[in-house]
PDB file of C-alpha atoms in Angstrom:
ATOM      1  CA  UNK A  78     -33.311   9.222   2.190  1.00 42.00           C
ATOM      2  CA  UNK A  79     -35.287  11.535  -0.140  1.00 40.00           C
ATOM      3  CA  UNK A  80     -34.670  14.441   2.231  1.00 42.00           C
ATOM      4  CA  UNK A  81     -30.925  13.770   2.121  1.00 42.00           C
ATOM      5  CA  UNK A  82     -30.955  13.620  -1.673  1.00 42.00           C
ATOM      6  CA  UNK A  83     -32.880  16.901  -1.840  1.00 44.00           C
ATOM      7  CA  UNK A  84     -30.331  18.512   0.488  1.00 44.00           C
ATOM      8  CA  UNK A  85     -27.455  17.334  -1.710  1.00 41.00           C
ATOM      9  CA  UNK A  86     -29.192  18.699  -4.811  1.00 43.00           C
ATOM     10  CA  UNK A  87     -29.675  22.060  -3.092  1.00 41.00           C
ATOM     11  CA  UNK A  88     -26.040  22.171  -1.988  1.00 42.00           C
ATOM     12  CA  UNK A  89     -24.963  21.251  -5.503  1.00 41.00           C
ATOM     13  CA  UNK A  90     -26.967  24.092  -6.971  1.00 37.00           C
ATOM     14  CA  UNK A  91     -25.585  26.549  -4.407  1.00 37.00           C
ATOM     15  CA  UNK A  92     -21.939  25.506  -4.257  1.00 40.00           C
ATOM     16  CA  UNK A  93     -21.588  24.523  -7.887  1.00 41.00           C
ATOM     17  CA  UNK A  94     -22.900  27.842  -9.179  1.00 39.00           C
ATOM     18  CA  UNK A  95     -20.962  29.045 -12.210  1.00 47.00           C
ATOM     19  CA  UNK A  96     -21.463  31.462 -15.062  1.00 50.00           C
ATOM     20  CA  UNK A  97     -23.430  29.844 -17.877  1.00 58.00           C
ATOM     21  CA  UNK A  98     -21.112  27.824 -20.115  1.00 64.00           C
ATOM     22  CA  UNK A  99     -21.170  27.643 -23.901  1.00 79.00           C
ATOM     23  CA  UNK A 100     -22.623  24.451 -25.358  1.00 85.00           C
ATOM     24  CA  UNK A 101     -19.443  22.431 -25.974  1.00 87.00           C
ATOM     25  CA  UNK A 102     -17.699  23.259 -22.663  1.00 84.00           C
ATOM     26  CA  UNK A 103     -20.993  22.547 -20.883  1.00 88.00           C
ATOM     27  CA  UNK A 104     -21.325  19.128 -22.528  1.00 89.00           C
ATOM     28  CA  UNK A 105     -17.760  18.284 -21.529  1.00 85.00           C
ATOM     29  CA  UNK A 106     -18.501  19.373 -17.961  1.00 84.00           C
ATOM     30  CA  UNK A 107     -21.649  17.216 -17.951  1.00 87.00           C
ATOM     31  CA  UNK A 108     -19.596  14.266 -19.186  1.00 84.00           C
ATOM     32  CA  UNK A 109     -17.030  14.863 -16.414  1.00 81.00           C
ATOM     33  CA  UNK A 110     -19.905  14.894 -13.914  1.00 79.00           C
ATOM     34  CA  UNK A 111     -21.196  11.546 -15.235  1.00 82.00           C
ATOM     35  CA  UNK A 112     -17.684  10.073 -15.256  1.00 76.00           C
ATOM     36  CA  UNK A 113     -17.510  10.947 -11.563  1.00 71.00           C
ATOM     37  CA  UNK A 114     -21.057  10.138 -10.413  1.00 74.00           C
ATOM     38  CA  UNK A 115     -22.156   7.483 -12.919  1.00 73.00           C
ATOM     39  CA  UNK A 116     -25.583   8.996 -13.504  1.00 77.00           C
ATOM     40  CA  UNK A 117     -27.451  12.278 -13.205  1.00 81.00           C
ATOM     41  CA  UNK A 118     -30.990  13.643 -13.369  1.00 87.00           C
ATOM     42  CA  UNK A 119     -31.942  16.307 -15.892  1.00 91.00           C
ATOM     43  CA  UNK A 120     -33.339  18.586 -13.195  1.00 89.00           C
ATOM     44  CA  UNK A 121     -30.090  18.471 -11.196  1.00 85.00           C
ATOM     45  CA  UNK A 122     -27.960  19.265 -14.240  1.00 88.00           C
ATOM     46  CA  UNK A 123     -30.331  22.083 -15.185  1.00 88.00           C
ATOM     47  CA  UNK A 124     -29.993  23.657 -11.730  1.00 85.00           C
ATOM     48  CA  UNK A 125     -26.219  23.179 -11.600  1.00 81.00           C
ATOM     49  CA  UNK A 126     -25.474  24.607 -15.063  1.00 85.00           C
ATOM     50  CA  UNK A 127     -28.181  27.323 -15.003  1.00 86.00           C
ATOM     51  CA  UNK A 128     -29.827  26.316 -18.281  1.00 90.00           C
ATOM     52  CA  UNK A 129     -33.260  24.935 -19.091  1.00 91.00           C
ATOM     53  CA  UNK A 130     -34.112  21.250 -18.845  1.00 89.00           C
ATOM     54  CA  UNK A 131     -34.744  21.304 -22.614  1.00 92.00           C
ATOM     55  CA  UNK A 132     -31.149  22.460 -23.163  1.00 93.00           C
ATOM     56  CA  UNK A 133     -29.816  19.698 -20.896  1.00 90.00           C
ATOM     57  CA  UNK A 134     -31.849  17.105 -22.822  1.00 90.00           C
ATOM     58  CA  UNK A 135     -30.245  18.332 -26.048  1.00 92.00           C
ATOM     59  CA  UNK A 136     -26.808  18.029 -24.441  1.00 91.00           C
ATOM     60  CA  UNK A 137     -27.565  14.468 -23.319  1.00 91.00           C
ATOM     61  CA  UNK A 138     -28.868  13.565 -26.794  1.00 90.00           C
ATOM     62  CA  UNK A 139     -25.551  14.730 -28.269  1.00 91.00           C
ATOM     63  CA  UNK A 140     -23.472  12.794 -25.720  1.00 90.00           C
ATOM     64  CA  UNK A 141     -25.651   9.718 -26.329  1.00 88.00           C
ATOM     65  CA  UNK A 142     -25.166  10.001 -30.097  1.00 89.00           C
ATOM     66  CA  UNK A 143     -21.397  10.240 -29.563  1.00 88.00           C
ATOM     67  CA  UNK A 144     -21.467   6.983 -27.612  1.00 84.00           C
ATOM     68  CA  UNK A 145     -20.482   8.266 -24.170  1.00 84.00           C
ATOM     69  CA  UNK A 146     -23.747   7.874 -22.284  1.00 84.00           C
ATOM     70  CA  UNK A 147     -27.148   6.207 -22.380  1.00 85.00           C
ATOM     71  CA  UNK A 148     -30.195   8.400 -21.915  1.00 89.00           C
ATOM     72  CA  UNK A 149     -33.017   7.293 -19.685  1.00 85.00           C
ATOM     73  CA  UNK A 150     -36.268   8.880 -18.573  1.00 84.00           C
ATOM     74  CA  UNK A 151     -35.383  12.015 -16.659  1.00 89.00           C
ATOM     75  CA  UNK A 152     -31.607  11.617 -16.891  1.00 88.00           C
ATOM     76  CA  UNK A 153     -28.676   9.581 -18.199  1.00 87.00           C
ATOM     77  CA  UNK A 154     -25.948   7.180 -17.096  1.00 80.00           C
ATOM     78  CA  UNK A 155     -22.395   6.470 -18.216  1.00 79.00           C
ATOM     79  CA  UNK A 156     -22.335   3.727 -20.839  1.00 79.00           C
ATOM     80  CA  UNK A 157     -19.062   2.125 -19.682  1.00 67.00           C
ATOM     81  CA  UNK A 158     -20.171   1.451 -16.083  1.00 67.00           C
ATOM     82  CA  UNK A 159     -20.930  -2.307 -16.347  1.00 65.00           C
ATOM     83  CA  UNK A 160     -17.549  -3.085 -17.918  1.00 62.00           C
ATOM     84  CA  UNK A 161     -15.670  -0.878 -15.428  1.00 61.00           C
ATOM     85  CA  UNK A 162     -17.246  -2.549 -12.405  1.00 59.00           C
ATOM     86  CA  UNK A 163     -16.781  -6.066 -13.761  1.00 57.00           C
ATOM     87  CA  UNK A 164     -13.104  -5.438 -14.506  1.00 55.00           C
ATOM     88  CA  UNK A 165     -12.540  -3.273 -11.389  1.00 57.00           C
ATOM     89  CA  UNK A 166     -10.805  -0.722 -13.586  1.00 63.00           C
ATOM     90  CA  UNK A 167     -11.025   3.050 -13.880  1.00 67.00           C
ATOM     91  CA  UNK A 168     -11.900   4.720 -17.154  1.00 60.00           C
ATOM     92  CA  UNK A 169      -9.158   7.361 -16.919  1.00 57.00           C
ATOM     93  CA  UNK A 170      -6.200   6.178 -19.014  1.00 64.00           C
ATOM     94  CA  UNK A 171      -4.769   9.524 -20.153  1.00 72.00           C
ATOM     95  CA  UNK A 172      -1.263  10.539 -19.095  1.00 84.00           C
ATOM     96  CA  UNK A 173      -0.609   7.107 -17.592  1.00 89.00           C
ATOM     97  CA  UNK A 174       3.185   7.478 -17.813  1.00 94.00           C
ATOM     98  CA  UNK A 175       2.937  10.615 -15.676  1.00 95.00           C
ATOM     99  CA  UNK A 176       0.562   8.919 -13.221  1.00 95.00           C
ATOM    100  CA  UNK A 177       2.856   5.894 -12.821  1.00 96.00           C
ATOM    101  CA  UNK A 178       5.868   8.129 -12.143  1.00 97.00           C
ATOM    102  CA  UNK A 179       3.904  10.152  -9.580  1.00 98.00           C
ATOM    103  CA  UNK A 180       2.656   6.969  -7.927  1.00 98.00           C
ATOM    104  CA  UNK A 181       6.188   5.648  -7.623  1.00 98.00           C
ATOM    105  CA  UNK A 182       7.536   8.933  -6.218  1.00 98.00           C
ATOM    106  CA  UNK A 183       4.719   9.109  -3.674  1.00 98.00           C
ATOM    107  CA  UNK A 184       5.269   5.508  -2.548  1.00 98.00           C
ATOM    108  CA  UNK A 185       8.919   6.302  -1.843  1.00 98.00           C
ATOM    109  CA  UNK A 186       7.683   8.607   0.933  1.00 98.00           C
ATOM    110  CA  UNK A 187       5.946   5.761   2.781  1.00 98.00           C
ATOM    111  CA  UNK A 188       7.606   3.367   5.197  1.00 97.00           C
ATOM    112  CA  UNK A 189       6.332   0.254   6.946  1.00 97.00           C
ATOM    113  CA  UNK A 190       3.898   0.569   9.878  1.00 97.00           C
ATOM    114  CA  UNK A 191       2.385   3.875   8.766  1.00 98.00           C
ATOM    115  CA  UNK A 192      -1.255   4.996   8.849  1.00 98.00           C
ATOM    116  CA  UNK A 193      -2.417   6.403   5.511  1.00 98.00           C
ATOM    117  CA  UNK A 194      -5.593   7.797   3.996  1.00 98.00           C
ATOM    118  CA  UNK A 195      -5.732   7.126   0.253  1.00 98.00           C
ATOM    119  CA  UNK A 196      -8.268   8.917  -1.934  1.00 97.00           C
ATOM    120  CA  UNK A 197      -9.909   7.264  -4.951  1.00 94.00           C
ATOM    121  CA  UNK A 198      -8.582   8.027  -8.434  1.00 92.00           C
ATOM    122  CA  UNK A 199      -6.342   6.810 -11.229  1.00 92.00           C
ATOM    123  CA  UNK A 200      -3.137   8.413  -9.892  1.00 95.00           C
ATOM    124  CA  UNK A 201      -3.762   7.246  -6.325  1.00 97.00           C
ATOM    125  CA  UNK A 202      -4.374   3.757  -7.747  1.00 96.00           C
ATOM    126  CA  UNK A 203      -0.875   3.854  -9.255  1.00 96.00           C
ATOM    127  CA  UNK A 204       0.404   4.955  -5.850  1.00 98.00           C
ATOM    128  CA  UNK A 205      -1.306   1.949  -4.223  1.00 98.00           C
ATOM    129  CA  UNK A 206       0.217  -0.403  -6.789  1.00 96.00           C
ATOM    130  CA  UNK A 207       3.657   0.836  -5.708  1.00 97.00           C
ATOM    131  CA  UNK A 208       2.948   0.093  -2.039  1.00 98.00           C
ATOM    132  CA  UNK A 209       2.835  -3.684  -2.503  1.00 95.00           C
ATOM    133  CA  UNK A 210       6.325  -4.050  -0.992  1.00 94.00           C
ATOM    134  CA  UNK A 211       5.384  -2.224   2.230  1.00 96.00           C
ATOM    135  CA  UNK A 212       4.382  -4.165   5.335  1.00 95.00           C
ATOM    136  CA  UNK A 213       1.983  -3.560   8.221  1.00 97.00           C
ATOM    137  CA  UNK A 214       0.322  -0.499   6.771  1.00 98.00           C
ATOM    138  CA  UNK A 215      -2.859   0.810   8.354  1.00 98.00           C
ATOM    139  CA  UNK A 216      -4.896   2.070   5.403  1.00 98.00           C
ATOM    140  CA  UNK A 217      -8.119   4.053   5.238  1.00 98.00           C
ATOM    141  CA  UNK A 218      -9.536   4.395   1.727  1.00 98.00           C
ATOM    142  CA  UNK A 219     -12.836   5.138   0.051  1.00 96.00           C
ATOM    143  CA  UNK A 220     -11.713   3.270  -3.091  1.00 95.00           C
ATOM    144  CA  UNK A 221     -12.792  -0.345  -3.468  1.00 94.00           C
ATOM    145  CA  UNK A 222     -10.063  -1.172  -5.997  1.00 94.00           C
ATOM    146  CA  UNK A 223      -7.359   0.254  -3.723  1.00 97.00           C
ATOM    147  CA  UNK A 224      -8.747  -1.723  -0.777  1.00 97.00           C
ATOM    148  CA  UNK A 225      -8.429  -4.912  -2.841  1.00 95.00           C
ATOM    149  CA  UNK A 226      -4.888  -4.077  -3.990  1.00 96.00           C
ATOM    150  CA  UNK A 227      -3.547  -3.407  -0.497  1.00 97.00           C
ATOM    151  CA  UNK A 228      -5.877  -5.688   1.425  1.00 96.00           C
ATOM    152  CA  UNK A 229      -4.354  -8.652  -0.403  1.00 95.00           C
ATOM    153  CA  UNK A 230      -1.146  -8.133   1.596  1.00 96.00           C
ATOM    154  CA  UNK A 231      -1.673 -10.138   4.820  1.00 95.00           C
ATOM    155  CA  UNK A 232       0.181  -7.751   7.148  1.00 97.00           C
ATOM    156  CA  UNK A 233      -1.886  -4.720   6.090  1.00 97.00           C
ATOM    157  CA  UNK A 234      -5.066  -3.530   7.794  1.00 98.00           C
ATOM    158  CA  UNK A 235      -7.587  -1.848   5.507  1.00 98.00           C
ATOM    159  CA  UNK A 236     -10.570   0.221   6.647  1.00 97.00           C
ATOM    160  CA  UNK A 237     -13.364   1.523   4.416  1.00 97.00           C
ATOM    161  CA  UNK A 238     -16.181   3.986   5.164  1.00 95.00           C
ATOM    162  CA  UNK A 239     -19.825   3.243   4.572  1.00 92.00           C
ATOM    163  CA  UNK A 240     -21.696   5.194   1.925  1.00 90.00           C
ATOM    164  CA  UNK A 241     -23.061   5.152  -1.590  1.00 87.00           C
ATOM    165  CA  UNK A 242     -21.107   3.175  -4.194  1.00 88.00           C
ATOM    166  CA  UNK A 243     -19.989   5.253  -7.167  1.00 83.00           C
ATOM    167  CA  UNK A 244     -19.257   2.897 -10.023  1.00 81.00           C
ATOM    168  CA  UNK A 245     -17.114   5.178 -12.269  1.00 78.00           C
ATOM    169  CA  UNK A 246     -14.578   5.820  -9.502  1.00 82.00           C
ATOM    170  CA  UNK A 247     -15.109   2.478  -7.696  1.00 88.00           C
ATOM    171  CA  UNK A 248     -15.513   4.522  -4.525  1.00 89.00           C
ATOM    172  CA  UNK A 249     -17.823   5.150  -1.587  1.00 91.00           C
ATOM    173  CA  UNK A 250     -19.227   8.594  -0.941  1.00 88.00           C
ATOM    174  CA  UNK A 251     -21.989  10.469   0.862  1.00 87.00           C
ATOM    175  CA  UNK A 252     -22.882  11.489   4.393  1.00 89.00           C
ATOM    176  CA  UNK A 253     -22.047   8.098   5.944  1.00 90.00           C
ATOM    177  CA  UNK A 254     -18.556   8.311   4.475  1.00 92.00           C
ATOM    178  CA  UNK A 255     -18.042  11.739   6.030  1.00 93.00           C
ATOM    179  CA  UNK A 256     -19.128  10.463   9.448  1.00 94.00           C
ATOM    180  CA  UNK A 257     -16.558   7.655   9.282  1.00 96.00           C
ATOM    181  CA  UNK A 258     -13.636  10.105   9.357  1.00 95.00           C
ATOM    182  CA  UNK A 259     -14.728  11.786  12.592  1.00 93.00           C
ATOM    183  CA  UNK A 260     -12.139  10.843  15.219  1.00 93.00           C
ATOM    184  CA  UNK A 261      -9.760   9.308  12.641  1.00 95.00           C
ATOM    185  CA  UNK A 262      -6.094  10.336  12.734  1.00 96.00           C
ATOM    186  CA  UNK A 263      -3.648   9.492   9.947  1.00 98.00           C
ATOM    187  CA  UNK A 264      -0.058  10.503   9.419  1.00 97.00           C
ATOM    188  CA  UNK A 265      -0.492  11.077   5.685  1.00 98.00           C
ATOM    189  CA  UNK A 266      -3.266  11.685   3.171  1.00 98.00           C
ATOM    190  CA  UNK A 267      -2.677  11.040  -0.521  1.00 98.00           C
ATOM    191  CA  UNK A 268      -5.310  13.129  -2.271  1.00 98.00           C
ATOM    192  CA  UNK A 269      -6.471  13.197  -5.895  1.00 96.00           C
ATOM    193  CA  UNK A 270      -7.933  16.131  -7.825  1.00 95.00           C
ATOM    194  CA  UNK A 271      -9.483  16.925 -11.193  1.00 91.00           C
ATOM    195  CA  UNK A 272      -7.851  20.328 -11.326  1.00 95.00           C
ATOM    196  CA  UNK A 273      -5.796  22.714  -9.221  1.00 97.00           C
ATOM    197  CA  UNK A 274      -5.825  26.467  -9.767  1.00 96.00           C
ATOM    198  CA  UNK A 275      -4.209  29.265  -7.806  1.00 97.00           C
ATOM    199  CA  UNK A 276      -7.407  31.298  -8.127  1.00 96.00           C
ATOM    200  CA  UNK A 277     -10.007  28.601  -7.342  1.00 95.00           C
ATOM    201  CA  UNK A 278      -8.008  25.904  -5.549  1.00 97.00           C
ATOM    202  CA  UNK A 279      -8.610  22.144  -5.761  1.00 97.00           C
ATOM    203  CA  UNK A 280     -11.643  21.330  -7.902  1.00 94.00           C
ATOM    204  CA  UNK A 281     -13.699  18.254  -8.790  1.00 90.00           C
ATOM    205  CA  UNK A 282     -16.361  17.344 -11.383  1.00 83.00           C
ATOM    206  CA  UNK A 283     -19.272  17.170  -8.909  1.00 75.00           C
ATOM    207  CA  UNK A 284     -20.225  18.307  -5.444  1.00 80.00           C
ATOM    208  CA  UNK A 285     -20.779  14.778  -4.092  1.00 75.00           C
ATOM    209  CA  UNK A 286     -17.257  14.012  -2.897  1.00 85.00           C
ATOM    210  CA  UNK A 287     -16.306  17.456  -1.593  1.00 92.00           C
ATOM    211  CA  UNK A 288     -17.473  16.755   1.959  1.00 92.00           C
ATOM    212  CA  UNK A 289     -15.665  13.401   2.068  1.00 94.00           C
ATOM    213  CA  UNK A 290     -12.402  14.909   0.841  1.00 96.00           C
ATOM    214  CA  UNK A 291     -12.738  17.750   3.335  1.00 96.00           C
ATOM    215  CA  UNK A 292     -13.134  15.169   6.122  1.00 96.00           C
ATOM    216  CA  UNK A 293     -10.042  13.333   4.856  1.00 97.00           C
ATOM    217  CA  UNK A 294      -7.986  16.532   4.936  1.00 97.00           C
ATOM    218  CA  UNK A 295      -9.118  17.245   8.489  1.00 97.00           C
ATOM    219  CA  UNK A 296      -8.144  13.717   9.602  1.00 98.00           C
ATOM    220  CA  UNK A 297      -4.560  13.824   8.263  1.00 98.00           C
ATOM    221  CA  UNK A 298      -1.415  15.425   9.619  1.00 98.00           C
ATOM    222  CA  UNK A 299       0.231  15.840   6.196  1.00 98.00           C
ATOM    223  CA  UNK A 300      -1.620  16.256   2.883  1.00 98.00           C
ATOM    224  CA  UNK A 301       0.064  15.073  -0.323  1.00 98.00           C
ATOM    225  CA  UNK A 302      -1.659  16.085  -3.558  1.00 98.00           C
ATOM    226  CA  UNK A 303      -1.010  13.687  -6.427  1.00 98.00           C
ATOM    227  CA  UNK A 304      -1.657  15.592  -9.665  1.00 97.00           C
ATOM    228  CA  UNK A 305      -0.035  15.344 -13.073  1.00 96.00           C
ATOM    229  CA  UNK A 306       0.960  18.618 -14.704  1.00 96.00           C
ATOM    230  CA  UNK A 307      -2.068  18.689 -17.019  1.00 94.00           C
ATOM    231  CA  UNK A 308      -4.252  19.285 -13.932  1.00 95.00           C
ATOM    232  CA  UNK A 309      -2.416  22.512 -13.031  1.00 97.00           C
ATOM    233  CA  UNK A 310      -4.407  25.554 -14.096  1.00 95.00           C
ATOM    234  CA  UNK A 311      -7.480  23.439 -14.799  1.00 92.00           C
ATOM    235  CA  UNK A 312     -10.762  24.288 -13.074  1.00 90.00           C
ATOM    236  CA  UNK A 313     -13.507  21.697 -12.688  1.00 86.00           C
ATOM    237  CA  UNK A 314     -17.047  22.091 -11.325  1.00 83.00           C
ATOM    238  CA  UNK A 315     -16.856  22.347  -7.521  1.00 89.00           C
ATOM    239  CA  UNK A 316     -14.130  23.665  -5.222  1.00 94.00           C
ATOM    240  CA  UNK A 317     -12.673  21.915  -2.171  1.00 96.00           C
ATOM    241  CA  UNK A 318     -10.485  24.786  -0.982  1.00 96.00           C
ATOM    242  CA  UNK A 319      -7.314  26.724  -1.693  1.00 97.00           C
ATOM    243  CA  UNK A 320      -3.967  25.189  -2.573  1.00 97.00           C
ATOM    244  CA  UNK A 321      -2.739  26.168   0.884  1.00 96.00           C
ATOM    245  CA  UNK A 322      -4.522  23.132   2.371  1.00 97.00           C
ATOM    246  CA  UNK A 323      -1.869  20.996   0.626  1.00 98.00           C
ATOM    247  CA  UNK A 324       1.524  20.473   2.252  1.00 98.00           C
ATOM    248  CA  UNK A 325       3.219  18.676  -0.652  1.00 98.00           C
ATOM    249  CA  UNK A 326       2.420  18.504  -4.367  1.00 98.00           C
ATOM    250  CA  UNK A 327       3.776  15.480  -6.248  1.00 98.00           C
ATOM    251  CA  UNK A 328       3.668  16.094  -9.998  1.00 98.00           C
ATOM    252  CA  UNK A 329       5.726  15.497 -13.162  1.00 97.00           C
ATOM    253  CA  UNK A 330       8.319  17.535 -15.018  1.00 96.00           C
ATOM    254  CA  UNK A 331       5.644  19.137 -17.196  1.00 96.00           C
ATOM    255  CA  UNK A 332       5.042  21.745 -14.484  1.00 98.00           C
ATOM    256  CA  UNK A 333       6.270  25.190 -15.494  1.00 97.00           C
ATOM    257  CA  UNK A 334       8.954  26.976 -13.504  1.00 97.00           C
ATOM    258  CA  UNK A 335       6.536  29.806 -12.740  1.00 98.00           C
ATOM    259  CA  UNK A 336       3.848  27.445 -11.405  1.00 98.00           C
ATOM    260  CA  UNK A 337       6.382  25.620  -9.271  1.00 98.00           C
ATOM    261  CA  UNK A 338       7.604  28.896  -7.842  1.00 98.00           C
ATOM    262  CA  UNK A 339       4.042  29.997  -7.070  1.00 98.00           C
ATOM    263  CA  UNK A 340       3.256  26.753  -5.226  1.00 98.00           C
ATOM    264  CA  UNK A 341       6.422  27.172  -3.183  1.00 98.00           C
ATOM    265  CA  UNK A 342       5.634  30.832  -2.506  1.00 97.00           C
ATOM    266  CA  UNK A 343       2.333  29.652  -1.013  1.00 97.00           C
ATOM    267  CA  UNK A 344       4.123  27.201   1.275  1.00 97.00           C
ATOM    268  CA  UNK A 345       3.540  24.040  -0.781  1.00 98.00           C
ATOM    269  CA  UNK A 346       6.529  21.730  -1.208  1.00 98.00           C
ATOM    270  CA  UNK A 347       6.841  20.502  -4.813  1.00 98.00           C
ATOM    271  CA  UNK A 348       8.237  17.064  -5.662  1.00 98.00           C
ATOM    272  CA  UNK A 349       8.924  16.303  -9.329  1.00 98.00           C
ATOM    273  CA  UNK A 350       8.500  12.633 -10.255  1.00 97.00           C
ATOM    274  CA  UNK A 351      11.005  11.355 -12.783  1.00 87.00           C
TER     275      UNK A 351
END
C-alpha cells in the first residue's frame, strides 16, 4: 500500500510539473486539488507546485482562515466533506443552469438497452438525473451518487469499480478502478472535465483520476465530453490528453464561434444545449 502511494506521489510530481505559480493562483489550484481529492499532504503539494513546504503551510493557513479547509499535522482536508457525504451531494453549484441544459441534451442521445460509462462530476450527475425515464440501461460508473440515482430503476444494471473512495466527488479512484475497465466495452462514455484547452487538452485538478479516465476512454466506442462553456480555455493541474480523443462535445451557447469552429476543425462534433 505504501509503495503504491509513493508511486502515485512520484507520478504526480512528474506529470503535474508546471511553472511555479504566483501565490493567489497557487492557493486556488491547491483548493481545486482538495476539492477533488478531499485531503493532501504538505510534502505532496510542495513537490507538485515546486515551492517549499514552508510556503505550502502558509497557503494552507490562508485557506484555513478563509474557511475552506481544516489544517492538520502534515496536511489539510476539505472542511465541507462530512456534510457532502451525509447529503450525497457535490459541492460544485456554479453554472447549474448550463449543467442542467447539457445534462438534458446528453440524455436525449441515449436510448433504452444501451451500455454507458458515466464519469463522476456535477454535469454528469445532471445527465444521470435526466436518464430516469430510460429502461434496461447497462451502466458503468465510478460515481456513488450516480449509481444510486440510476440503480433505483429496477430494469437498470449498475456496475462500479473497486478503489479508493473520494468524498468530494463521491467517486472511486485508484489502481483497482483502472483494472476494472480492462476488457470492458461500452457504446458511449459521458466524460467530465475541469478544463479543456486546445493547447493542453482535457485537464483535471489532480493526477489521481487521470489513469481511471484514460481507461474509460479506452473502453468506450464514442466519447462525449460534457463541459459548460466556462471550462473552454481553462487549464487545470494535470492533463488527460488532447481534445482529439473526444468525438462529441456537449456544451452551452456561451461557446464562442471561433472555439466551436476550432473543435470542428479538429474533428470534434459540437452540440449546443438550449
